[in-house]
Amino acid sequence: MARDDTPAWMVCVDMLNKAKVELITEAMDTLNNEISEKRIEVNGSLITLPDRPNDADRDMFIITTMLERAPQIRERYGSFIESGEGSDDPNVVLQVERARKFLLALEQIETLMRYSTYFDEWMHDASLLANIKEPEEIFRKTVSHNKERSEILRFMLGSKTFVKEEIFTEEERKFLQAAI
């Protein structure tokens, strides 16, 4: 068992939940950065009850809409970038650069949100291993032979944001590293 006799599966589920929340938060931060840089303009409002939507609801609505429309957005912006490449007009060059940055942000949001979708099943799988006493072993069993989880694990361990925000303690990072 780990941490103050907390069952290992609970430690793992807690860690996975923290990671999922952080990935979604990073996606929302990326969206808000794009809005503040004026590469995305948000018009209109949502009708909600009983009051106004909170920022997280608004951000998730925008992200969901962006992800649904990602292929069309890529096509439209890709065509614009192609048509503007090689231009001598500084305004066109600036707009092409803004479009490229926006497409990179869209890709980042897509990746973060895609990763976040794997956590509910992963948490469920970890909870089924209640007989295992060590978090490292639970992570090994739930990650081995699973390409997506392995990819996510590497992403989390290499993420500067995860380190800066101290999402995992040193002990927790060791649990995760042992699973690779």
Short mmCIF file of N, CA and C in Angstrom, two decimals:
data_model
loop_
_atom_site.label_atom_id
_atom_site.label_comp_id
_atom_site.label_asym_id
_atom_site.label_seq_id
_atom_site.Cartn_x
_atom_site.Cartn_y
_atom_site.Cartn_z
N MET A 1 0.84 -1.19 0.00
CA MET A 1 0.00 0.00 0.00
C MET A 1 0.87 1.24 0.00
N ALA A 2 0.30 2.32 -0.44
CA ALA A 2 1.04 3.56 -0.52
C ALA A 2 0.39 4.61 0.36
N ARG A 3 1.11 5.64 0.61
CA ARG A 3 0.59 6.82 1.30
C ARG A 3 -0.38 6.52 2.44
N ASP A 4 0.06 6.52 3.62
CA ASP A 4 -0.82 6.44 4.80
C ASP A 4 -1.84 5.31 4.71
N ASP A 5 -1.44 4.16 4.24
CA ASP A 5 -2.31 3.00 4.12
C ASP A 5 -3.48 3.19 3.17
N THR A 6 -3.40 4.17 2.29
CA THR A 6 -4.41 4.32 1.26
C THR A 6 -4.20 3.19 0.27
N PRO A 7 -5.26 2.48 -0.09
CA PRO A 7 -5.08 1.39 -1.06
C PRO A 7 -4.45 1.90 -2.35
N ALA A 8 -3.61 1.07 -2.91
CA ALA A 8 -2.84 1.46 -4.11
C ALA A 8 -3.77 1.84 -5.26
N TRP A 9 -4.87 1.12 -5.44
CA TRP A 9 -5.76 1.44 -6.55
C TRP A 9 -6.35 2.84 -6.39
N MET A 10 -6.60 3.26 -5.13
CA MET A 10 -7.13 4.61 -4.89
C MET A 10 -6.07 5.67 -5.19
N VAL A 11 -4.83 5.37 -4.87
CA VAL A 11 -3.74 6.28 -5.19
C VAL A 11 -3.67 6.47 -6.70
N CYS A 12 -3.76 5.36 -7.43
CA CYS A 12 -3.69 5.42 -8.89
C CYS A 12 -4.87 6.18 -9.49
N VAL A 13 -6.07 5.90 -9.01
CA VAL A 13 -7.25 6.59 -9.52
C VAL A 13 -7.15 8.09 -9.24
N ASP A 14 -6.67 8.45 -8.06
CA ASP A 14 -6.50 9.86 -7.73
C ASP A 14 -5.49 10.52 -8.67
N MET A 15 -4.39 9.86 -8.93
CA MET A 15 -3.38 10.41 -9.83
C MET A 15 -3.93 10.57 -11.25
N LEU A 16 -4.65 9.56 -11.71
CA LEU A 16 -5.22 9.62 -13.06
C LEU A 16 -6.26 10.72 -13.17
N ASN A 17 -7.05 10.89 -12.13
CA ASN A 17 -8.05 11.96 -12.14
C ASN A 17 -7.38 13.33 -12.17
N LYS A 18 -6.32 13.51 -11.39
CA LYS A 18 -5.58 14.78 -11.42
C LYS A 18 -5.03 15.05 -12.82
N ALA A 19 -4.52 14.01 -13.45
CA ALA A 19 -3.95 14.17 -14.79
C ALA A 19 -5.04 14.54 -15.79
N LYS A 20 -6.17 13.90 -15.72
CA LYS A 20 -7.28 14.21 -16.64
C LYS A 20 -7.70 15.66 -16.49
N VAL A 21 -7.87 16.10 -15.26
CA VAL A 21 -8.27 17.49 -15.01
C VAL A 21 -7.21 18.45 -15.55
N GLU A 22 -5.95 18.11 -15.37
CA GLU A 22 -4.88 18.99 -15.87
C GLU A 22 -4.88 19.07 -17.39
N LEU A 23 -5.10 17.96 -18.07
CA LEU A 23 -5.13 17.97 -19.53
C LEU A 23 -6.27 18.86 -20.04
N ILE A 24 -7.43 18.75 -19.43
CA ILE A 24 -8.57 19.58 -19.83
C ILE A 24 -8.28 21.04 -19.51
N THR A 25 -7.67 21.30 -18.37
CA THR A 25 -7.31 22.67 -18.00
C THR A 25 -6.32 23.26 -19.00
N GLU A 26 -5.34 22.45 -19.42
CA GLU A 26 -4.38 22.92 -20.41
C GLU A 26 -5.06 23.25 -21.73
N ALA A 27 -6.03 22.43 -22.12
CA ALA A 27 -6.78 22.71 -23.36
C ALA A 27 -7.53 24.03 -23.23
N MET A 28 -8.15 24.26 -22.08
CA MET A 28 -8.87 25.52 -21.87
C MET A 28 -7.90 26.70 -21.82
N ASP A 29 -6.74 26.51 -21.22
CA ASP A 29 -5.73 27.57 -21.20
C ASP A 29 -5.25 27.91 -22.60
N THR A 30 -5.07 26.88 -23.43
CA THR A 30 -4.66 27.10 -24.82
C THR A 30 -5.74 27.89 -25.56
N LEU A 31 -6.99 27.51 -25.37
CA LEU A 31 -8.10 28.24 -25.97
C LEU A 31 -8.09 29.70 -25.52
N ASN A 32 -7.96 29.93 -24.23
CA ASN A 32 -7.99 31.30 -23.71
C ASN A 32 -6.80 32.11 -24.19
N ASN A 33 -5.65 31.46 -24.39
CA ASN A 33 -4.51 32.16 -24.96
C ASN A 33 -4.80 32.59 -26.39
N GLU A 34 -5.43 31.71 -27.15
CA GLU A 34 -5.78 32.06 -28.54
C GLU A 34 -6.78 33.21 -28.57
N ILE A 35 -7.70 33.23 -27.63
CA ILE A 35 -8.67 34.33 -27.54
C ILE A 35 -7.95 35.63 -27.18
N SER A 36 -7.06 35.56 -26.18
CA SER A 36 -6.35 36.79 -25.77
C SER A 36 -5.40 37.30 -26.85
N GLU A 37 -4.86 36.38 -27.67
CA GLU A 37 -3.99 36.78 -28.78
C GLU A 37 -4.80 37.20 -30.01
N LYS A 38 -6.12 37.12 -29.87
CA LYS A 38 -7.07 37.53 -30.92
C LYS A 38 -6.96 36.68 -32.19
N ARG A 39 -6.55 35.40 -31.99
CA ARG A 39 -6.56 34.47 -33.12
C ARG A 39 -7.90 33.74 -33.18
N ILE A 40 -8.66 33.84 -32.07
CA ILE A 40 -10.03 33.33 -32.01
C ILE A 40 -10.89 34.45 -31.46
N GLU A 41 -12.02 34.64 -32.09
CA GLU A 41 -12.98 35.64 -31.59
C GLU A 41 -14.26 34.89 -31.24
N VAL A 42 -14.74 35.13 -30.03
CA VAL A 42 -15.96 34.47 -29.57
C VAL A 42 -17.08 35.48 -29.59
N ASN A 43 -18.12 35.17 -30.34
CA ASN A 43 -19.29 36.03 -30.43
C ASN A 43 -20.50 35.24 -29.96
N GLY A 44 -21.48 35.94 -29.41
CA GLY A 44 -22.70 35.29 -28.99
C GLY A 44 -22.62 34.84 -27.56
N SER A 45 -23.67 34.17 -27.12
CA SER A 45 -23.71 33.68 -25.75
C SER A 45 -24.52 32.40 -25.70
N LEU A 46 -24.36 31.69 -24.63
CA LEU A 46 -25.10 30.45 -24.42
C LEU A 46 -26.32 30.76 -23.58
N ILE A 47 -27.38 30.08 -23.85
CA ILE A 47 -28.57 30.22 -23.01
C ILE A 47 -28.50 29.11 -21.98
N THR A 48 -28.40 29.50 -20.73
CA THR A 48 -28.33 28.51 -19.66
C THR A 48 -29.23 28.94 -18.52
N LEU A 49 -29.55 28.00 -17.68
CA LEU A 49 -30.35 28.28 -16.50
C LEU A 49 -29.52 27.91 -15.31
N PRO A 50 -29.69 28.56 -14.20
CA PRO A 50 -30.54 29.70 -13.96
C PRO A 50 -29.86 31.03 -14.25
N ASP A 51 -28.57 30.98 -14.45
CA ASP A 51 -27.79 32.21 -14.59
C ASP A 51 -26.93 32.12 -15.82
N ARG A 52 -25.81 32.80 -15.80
CA ARG A 52 -24.86 32.75 -16.91
C ARG A 52 -23.97 31.52 -16.77
N PRO A 53 -23.43 31.03 -17.90
CA PRO A 53 -22.52 29.89 -17.79
C PRO A 53 -21.21 30.33 -17.15
N ASN A 54 -20.60 29.42 -16.42
CA ASN A 54 -19.29 29.78 -15.89
C ASN A 54 -18.27 29.64 -17.01
N ASP A 55 -17.09 30.15 -16.78
CA ASP A 55 -16.06 30.16 -17.81
C ASP A 55 -15.72 28.75 -18.31
N ALA A 56 -15.68 27.79 -17.39
CA ALA A 56 -15.33 26.42 -17.80
C ALA A 56 -16.40 25.85 -18.74
N ASP A 57 -17.65 26.10 -18.45
CA ASP A 57 -18.72 25.63 -19.35
C ASP A 57 -18.59 26.27 -20.72
N ARG A 58 -18.34 27.56 -20.73
CA ARG A 58 -18.18 28.27 -22.00
C ARG A 58 -16.99 27.71 -22.77
N ASP A 59 -15.87 27.55 -22.08
CA ASP A 59 -14.66 27.04 -22.73
C ASP A 59 -14.89 25.65 -23.29
N MET A 60 -15.54 24.78 -22.52
CA MET A 60 -15.79 23.42 -23.00
C MET A 60 -16.74 23.41 -24.20
N PHE A 61 -17.71 24.31 -24.20
CA PHE A 61 -18.61 24.42 -25.34
C PHE A 61 -17.83 24.83 -26.59
N ILE A 62 -16.96 25.82 -26.44
CA ILE A 62 -16.16 26.29 -27.57
C ILE A 62 -15.21 25.19 -28.05
N ILE A 63 -14.56 24.51 -27.11
CA ILE A 63 -13.63 23.44 -27.48
C ILE A 63 -14.37 22.32 -28.21
N THR A 64 -15.51 21.92 -27.69
CA THR A 64 -16.29 20.87 -28.34
C THR A 64 -16.68 21.27 -29.75
N THR A 65 -17.11 22.51 -29.91
CA THR A 65 -17.49 23.01 -31.23
C THR A 65 -16.28 23.03 -32.16
N MET A 66 -15.14 23.50 -31.66
CA MET A 66 -13.93 23.53 -32.48
C MET A 66 -13.53 22.13 -32.92
N LEU A 67 -13.60 21.17 -32.00
CA LEU A 67 -13.19 19.81 -32.33
C LEU A 67 -14.13 19.18 -33.36
N GLU A 68 -15.41 19.49 -33.25
CA GLU A 68 -16.37 18.98 -34.24
C GLU A 68 -16.08 19.55 -35.62
N ARG A 69 -15.63 20.78 -35.65
CA ARG A 69 -15.39 21.47 -36.93
C ARG A 69 -13.93 21.47 -37.36
N ALA A 70 -13.09 20.73 -36.66
CA ALA A 70 -11.65 20.75 -36.94
C ALA A 70 -11.30 20.45 -38.39
N PRO A 71 -11.90 19.44 -39.02
CA PRO A 71 -11.54 19.20 -40.43
C PRO A 71 -11.83 20.39 -41.34
N GLN A 72 -12.98 21.02 -41.15
CA GLN A 72 -13.32 22.19 -41.97
C GLN A 72 -12.41 23.37 -41.65
N ILE A 73 -12.08 23.53 -40.38
CA ILE A 73 -11.17 24.61 -39.99
C ILE A 73 -9.80 24.41 -40.64
N ARG A 74 -9.29 23.18 -40.58
CA ARG A 74 -7.99 22.88 -41.19
C ARG A 74 -8.01 23.15 -42.69
N GLU A 75 -9.07 22.71 -43.33
CA GLU A 75 -9.17 22.91 -44.78
C GLU A 75 -9.20 24.40 -45.12
N ARG A 76 -10.02 25.15 -44.41
CA ARG A 76 -10.15 26.57 -44.69
C ARG A 76 -8.85 27.32 -44.43
N TYR A 77 -8.26 27.09 -43.27
CA TYR A 77 -7.04 27.80 -42.92
C TYR A 77 -5.86 27.30 -43.75
N GLY A 78 -5.85 26.00 -44.05
CA GLY A 78 -4.79 25.46 -44.91
C GLY A 78 -4.80 26.10 -46.28
N SER A 79 -5.99 26.26 -46.85
CA SER A 79 -6.11 26.92 -48.15
C SER A 79 -5.63 28.37 -48.07
N PHE A 80 -6.00 29.03 -46.99
CA PHE A 80 -5.58 30.42 -46.81
C PHE A 80 -4.06 30.51 -46.70
N ILE A 81 -3.46 29.61 -45.93
CA ILE A 81 -2.00 29.61 -45.75
C ILE A 81 -1.32 29.37 -47.09
N GLU A 82 -1.79 28.38 -47.84
CA GLU A 82 -1.20 28.09 -49.15
C GLU A 82 -1.29 29.28 -50.09
N SER A 83 -2.43 29.94 -50.09
CA SER A 83 -2.60 31.07 -51.01
C SER A 83 -1.75 32.27 -50.60
N GLY A 84 -1.42 32.37 -49.32
CA GLY A 84 -0.65 33.52 -48.85
C GLY A 84 0.84 33.30 -48.78
N GLU A 85 1.28 32.04 -48.93
CA GLU A 85 2.72 31.75 -48.84
C GLU A 85 3.46 32.46 -49.97
N GLY A 86 4.58 33.00 -49.62
CA GLY A 86 5.41 33.68 -50.60
C GLY A 86 4.98 35.11 -50.91
N SER A 87 3.98 35.58 -50.21
CA SER A 87 3.50 36.94 -50.45
C SER A 87 4.51 37.96 -49.94
N ASP A 88 4.58 39.09 -50.62
CA ASP A 88 5.43 40.19 -50.18
C ASP A 88 4.67 41.18 -49.31
N ASP A 89 3.36 41.04 -49.26
CA ASP A 89 2.51 41.94 -48.48
C ASP A 89 2.65 41.61 -46.99
N PRO A 90 3.15 42.55 -46.17
CA PRO A 90 3.35 42.27 -44.74
C PRO A 90 2.06 41.90 -44.02
N ASN A 91 0.93 42.43 -44.46
CA ASN A 91 -0.34 42.08 -43.82
C ASN A 91 -0.70 40.62 -44.09
N VAL A 92 -0.47 40.17 -45.30
CA VAL A 92 -0.75 38.78 -45.65
C VAL A 92 0.19 37.86 -44.88
N VAL A 93 1.46 38.22 -44.81
CA VAL A 93 2.45 37.42 -44.08
C VAL A 93 2.03 37.30 -42.61
N LEU A 94 1.59 38.40 -42.02
CA LEU A 94 1.14 38.40 -40.64
C LEU A 94 -0.09 37.49 -40.47
N GLN A 95 -1.04 37.58 -41.37
CA GLN A 95 -2.25 36.76 -41.28
C GLN A 95 -1.93 35.27 -41.47
N VAL A 96 -1.00 34.96 -42.36
CA VAL A 96 -0.59 33.57 -42.55
C VAL A 96 0.05 33.03 -41.28
N GLU A 97 0.90 33.84 -40.66
CA GLU A 97 1.55 33.42 -39.41
C GLU A 97 0.51 33.20 -38.30
N ARG A 98 -0.45 34.10 -38.20
CA ARG A 98 -1.53 33.94 -37.20
C ARG A 98 -2.33 32.67 -37.47
N ALA A 99 -2.60 32.37 -38.73
CA ALA A 99 -3.34 31.16 -39.09
C ALA A 99 -2.56 29.91 -38.71
N ARG A 100 -1.25 29.93 -38.96
CA ARG A 100 -0.40 28.79 -38.58
C ARG A 100 -0.43 28.57 -37.07
N LYS A 101 -0.29 29.65 -36.32
CA LYS A 101 -0.31 29.54 -34.85
C LYS A 101 -1.65 29.00 -34.37
N PHE A 102 -2.73 29.46 -34.98
CA PHE A 102 -4.04 28.97 -34.60
C PHE A 102 -4.17 27.48 -34.88
N LEU A 103 -3.70 27.03 -36.04
CA LEU A 103 -3.78 25.61 -36.36
C LEU A 103 -2.94 24.76 -35.41
N LEU A 104 -1.80 25.28 -34.97
CA LEU A 104 -0.98 24.58 -33.98
C LEU A 104 -1.74 24.48 -32.65
N ALA A 105 -2.40 25.57 -32.27
CA ALA A 105 -3.19 25.55 -31.03
C ALA A 105 -4.35 24.57 -31.14
N LEU A 106 -4.99 24.53 -32.28
CA LEU A 106 -6.08 23.57 -32.50
C LEU A 106 -5.56 22.15 -32.35
N GLU A 107 -4.40 21.88 -32.93
CA GLU A 107 -3.80 20.54 -32.81
C GLU A 107 -3.49 20.21 -31.36
N GLN A 108 -2.97 21.19 -30.62
CA GLN A 108 -2.66 20.97 -29.21
C GLN A 108 -3.93 20.68 -28.41
N ILE A 109 -4.98 21.44 -28.65
CA ILE A 109 -6.25 21.23 -27.96
C ILE A 109 -6.80 19.84 -28.30
N GLU A 110 -6.73 19.47 -29.58
CA GLU A 110 -7.20 18.14 -29.99
C GLU A 110 -6.45 17.03 -29.25
N THR A 111 -5.14 17.15 -29.18
CA THR A 111 -4.34 16.13 -28.51
C THR A 111 -4.68 16.05 -27.03
N LEU A 112 -4.74 17.18 -26.37
CA LEU A 112 -5.05 17.19 -24.93
C LEU A 112 -6.42 16.59 -24.66
N MET A 113 -7.39 16.97 -25.46
CA MET A 113 -8.75 16.46 -25.24
C MET A 113 -8.84 14.98 -25.61
N ARG A 114 -8.13 14.55 -26.63
CA ARG A 114 -8.11 13.13 -26.98
C ARG A 114 -7.51 12.32 -25.84
N TYR A 115 -6.38 12.82 -25.31
CA TYR A 115 -5.77 12.13 -24.18
C TYR A 115 -6.73 12.05 -23.00
N SER A 116 -7.45 13.12 -22.73
CA SER A 116 -8.35 13.13 -21.56
C SER A 116 -9.46 12.09 -21.67
N THR A 117 -9.80 11.68 -22.88
CA THR A 117 -10.88 10.70 -23.04
C THR A 117 -10.48 9.29 -22.59
N TYR A 118 -9.22 9.01 -22.46
CA TYR A 118 -8.76 7.68 -22.08
C TYR A 118 -8.79 7.44 -20.57
N PHE A 119 -8.97 8.47 -19.78
CA PHE A 119 -8.78 8.33 -18.34
C PHE A 119 -9.91 7.62 -17.61
N ASP A 120 -11.15 7.76 -18.03
CA ASP A 120 -12.24 7.10 -17.31
C ASP A 120 -12.07 5.58 -17.34
N GLU A 121 -11.78 5.04 -18.51
CA GLU A 121 -11.57 3.59 -18.61
C GLU A 121 -10.32 3.17 -17.85
N TRP A 122 -9.28 4.01 -17.93
CA TRP A 122 -8.03 3.70 -17.22
C TRP A 122 -8.27 3.68 -15.71
N MET A 123 -9.02 4.65 -15.19
CA MET A 123 -9.35 4.67 -13.77
C MET A 123 -10.16 3.43 -13.38
N HIS A 124 -11.09 3.05 -14.25
CA HIS A 124 -11.89 1.85 -13.99
C HIS A 124 -10.99 0.62 -13.92
N ASP A 125 -10.09 0.50 -14.88
CA ASP A 125 -9.17 -0.64 -14.90
C ASP A 125 -8.31 -0.68 -13.64
N ALA A 126 -7.85 0.48 -13.20
CA ALA A 126 -7.03 0.54 -11.98
C ALA A 126 -7.85 0.11 -10.76
N SER A 127 -9.11 0.51 -10.72
CA SER A 127 -9.96 0.16 -9.56
C SER A 127 -10.23 -1.34 -9.49
N LEU A 128 -10.14 -2.03 -10.61
CA LEU A 128 -10.36 -3.47 -10.61
C LEU A 128 -9.17 -4.25 -10.04
N LEU A 129 -8.07 -3.55 -9.83
CA LEU A 129 -6.85 -4.20 -9.32
C LEU A 129 -6.66 -3.93 -7.83
N ALA A 130 -7.75 -4.00 -7.08
CA ALA A 130 -7.73 -3.69 -5.65
C ALA A 130 -6.88 -4.66 -4.84
N ASN A 131 -6.60 -5.83 -5.38
CA ASN A 131 -5.77 -6.80 -4.66
C ASN A 131 -4.28 -6.48 -4.73
N ILE A 132 -3.89 -5.57 -5.62
CA ILE A 132 -2.48 -5.20 -5.76
C ILE A 132 -2.14 -4.11 -4.75
N LYS A 133 -1.02 -4.28 -4.09
CA LYS A 133 -0.65 -3.39 -2.98
C LYS A 133 0.23 -2.21 -3.36
N GLU A 134 0.82 -2.24 -4.56
CA GLU A 134 1.75 -1.19 -4.96
C GLU A 134 1.24 -0.44 -6.20
N PRO A 135 1.20 0.89 -6.13
CA PRO A 135 0.75 1.69 -7.28
C PRO A 135 1.58 1.42 -8.54
N GLU A 136 2.89 1.22 -8.37
CA GLU A 136 3.75 0.96 -9.52
C GLU A 136 3.25 -0.24 -10.32
N GLU A 137 2.86 -1.28 -9.59
CA GLU A 137 2.41 -2.50 -10.24
C GLU A 137 1.07 -2.28 -10.96
N ILE A 138 0.20 -1.50 -10.37
CA ILE A 138 -1.08 -1.19 -11.02
C ILE A 138 -0.82 -0.42 -12.31
N PHE A 139 0.05 0.57 -12.25
CA PHE A 139 0.37 1.31 -13.47
C PHE A 139 1.01 0.41 -14.52
N ARG A 140 1.92 -0.47 -14.09
CA ARG A 140 2.53 -1.40 -15.04
C ARG A 140 1.46 -2.24 -15.74
N LYS A 141 0.55 -2.79 -14.96
CA LYS A 141 -0.49 -3.67 -15.52
C LYS A 141 -1.47 -2.91 -16.41
N THR A 142 -1.79 -1.67 -16.06
CA THR A 142 -2.78 -0.93 -16.85
C THR A 142 -2.18 -0.22 -18.05
N VAL A 143 -0.85 -0.14 -18.10
CA VAL A 143 -0.18 0.53 -19.22
C VAL A 143 0.41 -0.48 -20.20
N SER A 144 0.88 -1.61 -19.70
CA SER A 144 1.54 -2.56 -20.59
C SER A 144 0.61 -2.99 -21.71
N HIS A 145 1.16 -3.07 -22.88
CA HIS A 145 0.42 -3.48 -24.09
C HIS A 145 -0.71 -2.52 -24.46
N ASN A 146 -0.64 -1.28 -23.97
CA ASN A 146 -1.65 -0.29 -24.34
C ASN A 146 -0.93 0.94 -24.89
N LYS A 147 -0.91 1.05 -26.20
CA LYS A 147 -0.15 2.10 -26.89
C LYS A 147 -0.59 3.50 -26.44
N GLU A 148 -1.90 3.73 -26.35
CA GLU A 148 -2.41 5.06 -26.01
C GLU A 148 -2.00 5.46 -24.59
N ARG A 149 -2.16 4.54 -23.65
CA ARG A 149 -1.80 4.86 -22.26
C ARG A 149 -0.30 5.09 -22.12
N SER A 150 0.48 4.31 -22.83
CA SER A 150 1.92 4.49 -22.82
C SER A 150 2.29 5.87 -23.37
N GLU A 151 1.65 6.25 -24.46
CA GLU A 151 1.88 7.57 -25.07
C GLU A 151 1.49 8.68 -24.09
N ILE A 152 0.35 8.53 -23.45
CA ILE A 152 -0.11 9.55 -22.50
C ILE A 152 0.84 9.63 -21.32
N LEU A 153 1.28 8.50 -20.84
CA LEU A 153 2.21 8.46 -19.71
C LEU A 153 3.50 9.19 -20.05
N ARG A 154 4.03 8.93 -21.22
CA ARG A 154 5.26 9.63 -21.66
C ARG A 154 5.02 11.14 -21.78
N PHE A 155 3.85 11.49 -22.31
CA PHE A 155 3.50 12.91 -22.43
C PHE A 155 3.48 13.57 -21.05
N MET A 156 2.80 12.93 -20.10
CA MET A 156 2.68 13.52 -18.76
C MET A 156 4.04 13.66 -18.08
N LEU A 157 4.87 12.63 -18.21
CA LEU A 157 6.20 12.69 -17.58
C LEU A 157 7.10 13.72 -18.23
N GLY A 158 6.89 14.01 -19.52
CA GLY A 158 7.71 14.98 -20.23
C GLY A 158 7.13 16.38 -20.24
N SER A 159 5.93 16.55 -19.70
CA SER A 159 5.25 17.84 -19.74
C SER A 159 5.84 18.82 -18.73
N LYS A 160 6.31 19.95 -19.24
CA LYS A 160 6.82 21.00 -18.36
C LYS A 160 5.71 21.55 -17.48
N THR A 161 4.49 21.59 -18.02
CA THR A 161 3.36 22.10 -17.25
C THR A 161 3.06 21.17 -16.09
N PHE A 162 3.09 19.87 -16.30
CA PHE A 162 2.84 18.93 -15.21
C PHE A 162 3.87 19.11 -14.10
N VAL A 163 5.11 19.37 -14.48
CA VAL A 163 6.17 19.58 -13.48
C VAL A 163 5.97 20.92 -12.79
N LYS A 164 5.78 21.97 -13.58
CA LYS A 164 5.63 23.32 -13.03
C LYS A 164 4.43 23.41 -12.09
N GLU A 165 3.33 22.80 -12.48
CA GLU A 165 2.10 22.84 -11.67
C GLU A 165 2.12 21.81 -10.55
N GLU A 166 3.20 21.01 -10.48
CA GLU A 166 3.36 19.97 -9.46
C GLU A 166 2.13 19.07 -9.38
N ILE A 167 1.71 18.58 -10.55
CA ILE A 167 0.56 17.70 -10.62
C ILE A 167 0.84 16.40 -9.86
N PHE A 168 2.05 15.92 -9.98
CA PHE A 168 2.45 14.71 -9.28
C PHE A 168 3.60 15.00 -8.32
N THR A 169 3.60 14.31 -7.19
CA THR A 169 4.72 14.39 -6.26
C THR A 169 5.87 13.59 -6.86
N GLU A 170 7.03 13.70 -6.26
CA GLU A 170 8.18 12.91 -6.73
C GLU A 170 7.87 11.42 -6.64
N GLU A 171 7.24 11.02 -5.55
CA GLU A 171 6.88 9.61 -5.37
C GLU A 171 5.92 9.16 -6.47
N GLU A 172 4.94 9.99 -6.79
CA GLU A 172 3.98 9.65 -7.84
C GLU A 172 4.66 9.57 -9.21
N ARG A 173 5.58 10.48 -9.47
CA ARG A 173 6.31 10.43 -10.74
C ARG A 173 7.09 9.11 -10.85
N LYS A 174 7.62 8.63 -9.73
CA LYS A 174 8.32 7.35 -9.74
C LYS A 174 7.36 6.20 -10.07
N PHE A 175 6.14 6.26 -9.53
CA PHE A 175 5.13 5.24 -9.86
C PHE A 175 4.92 5.19 -11.36
N LEU A 176 4.79 6.37 -11.96
CA LEU A 176 4.52 6.46 -13.39
C LEU A 176 5.72 6.00 -14.21
N GLN A 177 6.91 6.44 -13.81
CA GLN A 177 8.11 6.06 -14.56
C GLN A 177 8.34 4.55 -14.52
N ALA A 178 7.94 3.93 -13.42
CA ALA A 178 8.13 2.48 -13.30
C ALA A 178 7.24 1.72 -14.28
N ALA A 179 6.19 2.35 -14.76
CA ALA A 179 5.26 1.68 -15.66
C ALA A 179 5.72 1.68 -17.11
N ILE A 180 6.70 2.50 -17.42
CA ILE A 180 7.16 2.60 -18.82
C ILE A 180 8.01 1.41 -19.19
#
